[in-house]
């Protein structure tokens, strides 16, 4: 990674502006690529930069930054993202001297793509615009989190991204039109060779698009010279060509999935011999799903179980109706006499009905299998089982062959249910709190708080189209990566944003059976906002003394004492005891609340095993009295890197140091996972 400062020109091929943040990959004179970012100071500056278009050259001064390590192994990895794009580092632009639009051929294409995206936004009905931008130009930025969740649940995300299916339809439409215009076949092929790369760039140049366009171009080009190139030869040649041009593509998820599905379908063509159109479509759907399932688990930790049946309906629906309709509607928006209005009036109600059906289907329970991320060994085991299945199925398909696929899947699912260990994870959610408890043999899963983003007053131009959601982007991926598909008990220690703001995203993504909140907090504004998301959970308001036991694990609340919520000292404080080991989760408990807990439970808490430090290590918590009474073997403070509050306070860290107490921090150590096994507690951190 580059270090130091930089001053000079940056060339952006695709510059992105979202709120007050300009960012994108840029190159400079030496040819090196970096990820550059700049905070826009005013709405006037934002408007000037937006007027540049997507391709521009900026004269800047800035400082190279080290990419932050991910919050945990299942979270977004900035360093890996840079490596996949062959970038040498990150640059934080501190001053911007000049900015001019680029004028080359690639810049004009990028500008045309941007103009088409804007044209769709202004000329299509609002209910259709986002889908059209995704289907026609590969721009999914307008899709909200709920749409993405529905698509993942049903396993139809691939239909909303430009793929080989789209390229095939585009190629067929152009070829058909050219022949109807009495263009000779050879000339039509030449025109396609010119037009396909242009379409690939207009469509965002995603790996699946480039792969499909390259294959068609290779086959057409060979035919012009009287040569025969098979589909597998074209696929293999394009694979080698792209990796030779850009080795980083091998790490790209889209590249892996596109080529994985294509190789699987081509290798299984024998299964489709003599099959009807409908049966062939079902086989293609099944083959692509089965070939990719190990990769899908590795990257996304879960798979839609309904995807086979749903795709059997939706693939033909998109192929024969929705995708062609969007191309026709786009063309109609450039025609006079209001033809587009007539077509929209006919199509929009139909699409709305299909969307309603899609939402209803996604609402059905138990559609998603979430075994978590497989290790490399499991990945190879599952890939080998898929290969063996297809080898045997080609000889003769029998139902019992499905056991070859089911056995690895069932074994992976059973892993946590035969694990006798207890796991506690303190998830790195930045300036906030979140902890996950996984009981032995997966008897129960408890989540304590879900972090949150403290949002401060800002000007309208600073608003992001997709603001960061810690629940959806940090907490949920950790749970799903661990193979957690539902939460038996969700505990919100108190209604502060840095503990509870991410809760609605947890409810939207996972099934939650019970919810514990501190008494009196149910009327809090943040809790009131949570009600619609939490309506399926059973809500309870426990007080000090309430408790329960699961197997050998005992849980007891030590606070609050009454039903009046007055702030941090009324946080739910939970003690967990397991085989002689005791964990204390304190929420944002401060010194006054700590004194009450010590007064009532001091002897029970002496020589505590693990303490979750109260209030992120604020100087108003972790009093001398409290620490001397508990003397925890290990303490964990959950705080954000370089947070504006200075947590943990030097006074607090000093007290821990003076008493010789071990203190870990999520800011330094990332997500901290503790495991109780055979009477011992082991500690793993995501940042070494």
Coordinates of C-alpha atoms in Angstrom, one line a residue, residues 100-454:
X100 CA -12.4 19.1 -16.0
X101 CA -14.5 16.5 -17.9
X102 CA -12.7 13.9 -19.9
X103 CA -13.3 13.9 -23.7
X104 CA -12.0 10.5 -25.0
X105 CA -14.1 7.7 -26.5
X106 CA -14.4 5.9 -23.1
X107 CA -15.5 9.1 -21.5
X108 CA -18.2 9.7 -24.1
X109 CA -19.5 6.1 -23.6
X110 CA -19.5 6.6 -19.8
X111 CA -21.4 9.9 -20.3
X112 CA -23.9 8.2 -22.6
X113 CA -24.5 5.5 -20.0
X114 CA -25.1 8.2 -17.3
X115 CA -27.4 10.1 -19.6
X116 CA -29.5 6.9 -20.3
X117 CA -29.8 6.2 -16.6
X118 CA -31.0 9.7 -16.0
X119 CA -33.4 9.5 -19.0
X120 CA -35.0 6.3 -17.6
X121 CA -35.4 8.0 -14.2
X122 CA -37.2 11.0 -15.8
X123 CA -39.3 9.2 -18.5
X124 CA -40.3 6.0 -16.8
X125 CA -43.0 5.8 -14.0
X126 CA -41.4 5.8 -10.6
X127 CA -42.5 2.2 -10.0
X128 CA -40.7 1.0 -13.1
X129 CA -37.6 3.2 -13.3
X130 CA -35.3 1.4 -10.8
X131 CA -36.0 -2.0 -12.4
X132 CA -35.4 -0.7 -15.9
X133 CA -32.1 0.9 -14.8
X134 CA -30.9 -2.4 -13.4
X135 CA -32.2 -4.6 -16.3
X136 CA -31.1 -2.4 -19.2
X137 CA -27.9 -0.7 -17.9
X138 CA -26.8 -2.7 -14.9
X139 CA -27.4 0.1 -12.4
X140 CA -28.8 -1.3 -9.2
X141 CA -28.0 1.7 -7.0
X142 CA -31.7 2.7 -6.8
X143 CA -32.8 -0.7 -5.4
X144 CA -33.6 -0.5 -1.7
X145 CA -32.7 -3.0 1.0
X146 CA -36.2 -4.5 1.1
X147 CA -36.1 -5.2 -2.7
X148 CA -32.7 -6.8 -2.3
X149 CA -34.0 -9.0 0.6
X150 CA -37.0 -10.2 -1.4
X151 CA -34.7 -11.1 -4.4
X152 CA -32.3 -13.0 -2.1
X153 CA -35.1 -14.9 -0.4
X154 CA -36.5 -16.1 -3.7
X155 CA -33.1 -16.6 -5.3
X156 CA -33.8 -14.3 -8.2
X157 CA -31.2 -11.6 -7.7
X158 CA -29.4 -12.7 -10.9
X159 CA -32.5 -11.8 -12.9
X160 CA -32.0 -8.1 -11.9
X161 CA -28.4 -8.0 -13.0
X162 CA -27.3 -8.0 -16.7
X163 CA -26.1 -11.5 -17.6
X164 CA -25.7 -13.8 -20.5
X165 CA -29.4 -14.1 -20.7
X166 CA -29.7 -10.3 -21.4
X167 CA -26.8 -10.4 -23.9
X168 CA -28.5 -13.3 -25.7
X169 CA -31.8 -11.4 -25.9
X170 CA -30.1 -8.2 -27.1
X171 CA -28.0 -10.1 -29.7
X172 CA -31.1 -11.9 -31.0
X173 CA -33.2 -8.7 -31.2
X174 CA -30.4 -6.8 -33.0
X175 CA -29.8 -9.7 -35.4
X176 CA -33.5 -10.1 -36.1
X177 CA -33.9 -6.4 -36.8
X178 CA -30.9 -6.3 -39.1
X179 CA -32.1 -9.2 -41.1
X180 CA -35.6 -7.7 -41.4
X181 CA -33.9 -4.6 -42.8
X182 CA -32.4 -6.9 -45.5
X183 CA -28.9 -6.7 -44.1
X184 CA -26.8 -9.6 -45.2
X185 CA -25.9 -12.2 -42.5
X186 CA -22.2 -11.5 -42.8
X187 CA -22.7 -7.8 -42.5
X188 CA -25.1 -8.3 -39.6
X189 CA -22.4 -10.4 -37.8
X190 CA -19.8 -7.6 -38.4
X191 CA -22.2 -5.0 -37.0
X192 CA -22.8 -7.2 -33.9
X193 CA -19.1 -7.5 -33.4
X194 CA -19.0 -3.7 -33.2
X195 CA -22.1 -3.2 -31.2
X196 CA -21.7 -5.8 -28.5
X197 CA -18.6 -4.3 -26.9
X198 CA -20.4 -0.9 -26.9
X199 CA -23.4 -2.5 -25.2
X200 CA -21.1 -4.2 -22.6
X201 CA -19.7 -0.8 -21.6
X202 CA -23.1 0.9 -21.6
X203 CA -24.3 -2.0 -19.4
X204 CA -21.6 -1.3 -16.8
X205 CA -19.0 -3.9 -18.0
X206 CA -19.9 -6.4 -15.3
X207 CA -18.0 -9.7 -15.6
X208 CA -21.1 -11.6 -16.7
X209 CA -21.7 -9.1 -19.5
X210 CA -18.1 -9.1 -20.7
X211 CA -18.1 -12.9 -20.6
X212 CA -21.3 -13.3 -22.7
X213 CA -20.2 -10.6 -25.2
X214 CA -16.8 -12.1 -25.6
X215 CA -18.3 -15.6 -26.2
X216 CA -20.7 -14.3 -28.8
X217 CA -17.9 -12.2 -30.5
X218 CA -15.6 -15.2 -30.6
X219 CA -18.2 -17.5 -32.2
X220 CA -19.3 -14.8 -34.7
X221 CA -15.8 -13.8 -35.6
X222 CA -14.8 -17.4 -36.2
X223 CA -17.8 -17.9 -38.5
X224 CA -16.8 -14.9 -40.6
X225 CA -13.5 -16.7 -41.4
X226 CA -15.2 -20.1 -42.0
X227 CA -14.1 -21.6 -38.7
X228 CA -16.1 -23.5 -36.1
X229 CA -15.7 -22.5 -32.5
X230 CA -17.7 -24.6 -30.0
X231 CA -19.3 -23.0 -27.0
X232 CA -16.9 -24.6 -24.5
X233 CA -13.9 -23.3 -26.6
X234 CA -15.3 -19.8 -26.6
X235 CA -16.0 -20.0 -22.9
X236 CA -12.5 -21.3 -22.1
X237 CA -10.8 -18.7 -24.5
X238 CA -12.7 -15.8 -22.9
X239 CA -11.8 -17.1 -19.4
X240 CA -8.1 -17.2 -20.2
X241 CA -8.2 -13.9 -22.0
X242 CA -9.9 -12.0 -19.2
X243 CA -7.5 -13.4 -16.6
X244 CA -4.5 -12.6 -18.7
X245 CA -5.8 -9.0 -19.0
X246 CA -6.8 -8.7 -15.3
X247 CA -5.8 -11.5 -12.9
X248 CA -7.8 -9.7 -10.1
X249 CA -11.0 -10.9 -11.8
X250 CA -10.4 -14.3 -10.3
X251 CA -11.4 -12.8 -6.9
X252 CA -14.5 -11.1 -8.3
X253 CA -17.7 -12.7 -7.1
X254 CA -19.6 -12.0 -10.4
X255 CA -16.7 -13.5 -12.4
X256 CA -16.7 -16.7 -10.3
X257 CA -20.5 -17.1 -10.5
X258 CA -20.8 -16.3 -14.2
X259 CA -18.1 -18.7 -15.3
X260 CA -19.1 -21.3 -12.7
X261 CA -22.7 -21.5 -14.0
X262 CA -21.6 -21.4 -17.6
X263 CA -19.1 -24.2 -17.3
X264 CA -21.7 -26.3 -15.3
X265 CA -24.5 -25.8 -17.9
X266 CA -22.2 -26.6 -20.9
X267 CA -20.8 -29.7 -19.2
X268 CA -24.4 -30.9 -18.5
X269 CA -25.7 -30.5 -22.1
X270 CA -26.0 -34.3 -22.4
X271 CA -28.7 -34.2 -19.7
X272 CA -30.9 -32.0 -22.0
X273 CA -30.7 -34.2 -25.0
X274 CA -34.2 -35.0 -26.3
X275 CA -35.8 -32.9 -23.5
X276 CA -38.6 -30.5 -24.2
X277 CA -38.2 -26.7 -24.0
X278 CA -39.8 -26.6 -20.5
X279 CA -37.8 -29.6 -19.2
X280 CA -34.6 -28.1 -20.7
X281 CA -35.3 -24.8 -18.9
X282 CA -35.8 -26.7 -15.6
X283 CA -32.6 -28.6 -16.0
X284 CA -30.6 -25.4 -16.8
X285 CA -32.0 -23.8 -13.7
X286 CA -31.2 -26.8 -11.5
X287 CA -27.7 -27.2 -12.9
X288 CA -26.8 -23.5 -12.4
X289 CA -28.2 -23.5 -8.8
X290 CA -26.4 -26.8 -7.9
X291 CA -23.1 -25.8 -9.5
X292 CA -22.9 -22.6 -7.6
X293 CA -24.2 -23.5 -4.2
X294 CA -20.7 -24.0 -2.6
X295 CA -19.7 -20.5 -3.9
X296 CA -22.9 -18.9 -2.9
X297 CA -22.5 -20.2 0.7
X298 CA -19.0 -19.0 0.8
X299 CA -19.8 -15.5 -0.3
X300 CA -23.4 -15.0 1.1
X301 CA -23.7 -17.7 3.9
X302 CA -27.2 -18.8 2.8
X303 CA -29.1 -20.2 -0.2
X304 CA -32.8 -19.8 -1.2
X305 CA -34.4 -23.2 -1.0
X306 CA -37.3 -22.0 -3.2
X307 CA -35.1 -20.7 -5.9
X308 CA -35.4 -23.8 -8.2
X309 CA -39.2 -23.6 -8.3
X310 CA -39.3 -19.8 -8.4
X311 CA -36.7 -19.6 -11.2
X312 CA -38.7 -22.2 -13.2
X313 CA -41.4 -19.5 -13.4
X314 CA -39.4 -16.3 -13.2
X315 CA -36.7 -17.1 -15.8
X316 CA -39.2 -17.6 -18.6
X317 CA -41.2 -14.6 -17.3
X318 CA -38.2 -12.3 -17.5
X319 CA -37.0 -13.8 -20.8
X320 CA -40.2 -13.6 -22.7
X321 CA -42.0 -10.7 -21.1
X322 CA -40.2 -8.4 -18.6
X323 CA -36.8 -7.9 -20.3
X324 CA -38.2 -7.4 -23.8
X325 CA -40.9 -5.1 -22.5
X326 CA -38.2 -2.9 -20.9
X327 CA -36.3 -2.6 -24.1
X328 CA -39.5 -1.7 -26.0
X329 CA -40.5 0.8 -23.4
X330 CA -37.1 2.5 -23.5
X331 CA -37.3 2.7 -27.3
X332 CA -40.9 4.1 -27.0
X333 CA -39.7 7.0 -24.7
X334 CA -37.8 8.4 -27.7
X335 CA -40.8 8.2 -30.0
X336 CA -43.4 11.0 -30.5
X337 CA -47.2 11.0 -30.1
X338 CA -47.2 9.7 -26.5
X339 CA -46.7 6.0 -27.5
X340 CA -44.7 5.4 -24.3
X341 CA -47.7 6.6 -22.2
X342 CA -50.0 4.1 -23.8
X343 CA -47.5 1.3 -23.3
X344 CA -46.8 2.3 -19.7
X345 CA -50.5 2.4 -19.0
X346 CA -50.8 -1.2 -20.1
X347 CA -47.6 -2.6 -18.6
X348 CA -47.4 -0.9 -15.2
X349 CA -50.5 -2.6 -13.7
X350 CA -49.3 -6.0 -14.9
X351 CA -45.8 -5.4 -13.4
X352 CA -47.4 -4.1 -10.2
X353 CA -49.4 -7.4 -9.9
X354 CA -46.3 -9.5 -10.5
X355 CA -44.4 -7.4 -7.9
X356 CA -47.2 -8.1 -5.4
X357 CA -47.0 -11.8 -6.1
X358 CA -43.2 -11.7 -5.6
X359 CA -43.6 -10.0 -2.2
X360 CA -46.2 -12.6 -1.2
X361 CA -43.9 -15.5 -2.2
X362 CA -41.0 -13.9 -0.3
X363 CA -43.2 -13.7 2.8
X364 CA -43.6 -17.5 3.0
X365 CA -41.5 -19.0 5.9
X366 CA -38.5 -21.3 5.8
X367 CA -37.3 -20.5 2.3
X368 CA -33.7 -19.8 3.2
X369 CA -31.0 -22.3 4.3
X370 CA -28.4 -20.5 6.4
X371 CA -25.6 -22.9 7.3
X372 CA -22.9 -20.2 7.4
X373 CA -19.7 -19.8 5.6
X374 CA -18.0 -23.2 4.9
X375 CA -14.3 -23.5 5.5
X376 CA -11.9 -24.2 2.6
X377 CA -12.1 -28.0 3.4
X378 CA -15.9 -27.9 3.4
X379 CA -15.9 -25.9 0.2
X380 CA -13.8 -28.5 -1.6
X381 CA -15.9 -31.3 -0.1
X382 CA -19.1 -29.8 -1.4
X383 CA -17.6 -29.0 -4.8
X384 CA -16.4 -32.6 -5.1
X385 CA -19.9 -33.8 -4.3
X386 CA -21.4 -31.6 -7.0
X387 CA -18.9 -32.9 -9.6
X388 CA -19.5 -36.5 -8.6
X389 CA -23.3 -36.0 -8.8
X390 CA -23.2 -34.7 -12.3
X391 CA -20.7 -37.4 -13.5
X392 CA -23.1 -40.1 -12.2
X393 CA -26.3 -38.2 -13.4
X394 CA -24.9 -38.1 -16.9
X395 CA -24.7 -41.9 -17.0
X396 CA -28.1 -42.4 -15.6
X397 CA -30.1 -40.1 -13.3
X398 CA -31.7 -41.8 -10.2
X399 CA -33.3 -40.1 -7.2
X400 CA -30.9 -41.7 -4.8
X401 CA -28.0 -39.8 -6.5
X402 CA -29.4 -36.7 -4.7
X403 CA -27.9 -38.2 -1.5
X404 CA -24.5 -37.2 -2.9
X405 CA -25.5 -33.6 -2.7
X406 CA -27.6 -33.8 0.5
X407 CA -25.1 -35.5 2.7
X408 CA -22.5 -32.7 2.7
X409 CA -25.3 -30.1 3.1
X410 CA -26.8 -32.0 6.0
X411 CA -23.4 -32.4 7.7
X412 CA -22.7 -28.7 7.4
X413 CA -26.1 -27.9 8.8
X414 CA -25.6 -30.2 11.8
X415 CA -22.2 -28.8 12.8
X416 CA -23.4 -26.2 15.4
X417 CA -25.9 -28.7 16.8
X418 CA -23.1 -31.1 17.8
X419 CA -20.8 -28.5 19.1
X420 CA -20.6 -28.7 22.9
X421 CA -18.8 -25.4 23.3
X422 CA -20.4 -22.1 24.4
X423 CA -19.4 -19.1 22.2
X424 CA -19.7 -15.4 23.1
X425 CA -18.8 -12.8 20.4
X426 CA -18.4 -9.1 21.0
X427 CA -19.1 -7.8 17.5
X428 CA -17.2 -4.8 16.3
X429 CA -20.0 -2.3 15.4
X430 CA -17.9 0.8 15.8
X431 CA -19.2 3.3 18.4
X432 CA -21.9 1.0 19.8
X433 CA -22.6 -2.4 21.4
X434 CA -23.5 -5.8 20.1
X435 CA -22.8 -9.2 21.6
X436 CA -23.8 -12.7 20.4
X437 CA -24.3 -15.7 22.7
X438 CA -24.4 -19.2 21.1
X439 CA -25.2 -21.9 23.7
X440 CA -23.8 -25.4 23.4
X441 CA -25.4 -27.7 20.8
X442 CA -27.1 -24.6 19.5
X443 CA -29.8 -24.9 22.1
X444 CA -30.4 -21.1 21.9
X445 CA -29.0 -18.0 20.3
X446 CA -29.1 -14.7 22.1
X447 CA -28.3 -11.3 20.7
X448 CA -27.6 -8.4 23.1
X449 CA -28.0 -5.0 21.3
X450 CA -27.4 -4.4 17.6
X451 CA -25.2 -1.3 17.4
X452 CA -26.3 1.8 15.6
X453 CA -25.1 4.9 13.8
X454 CA -25.2 8.1 15.7

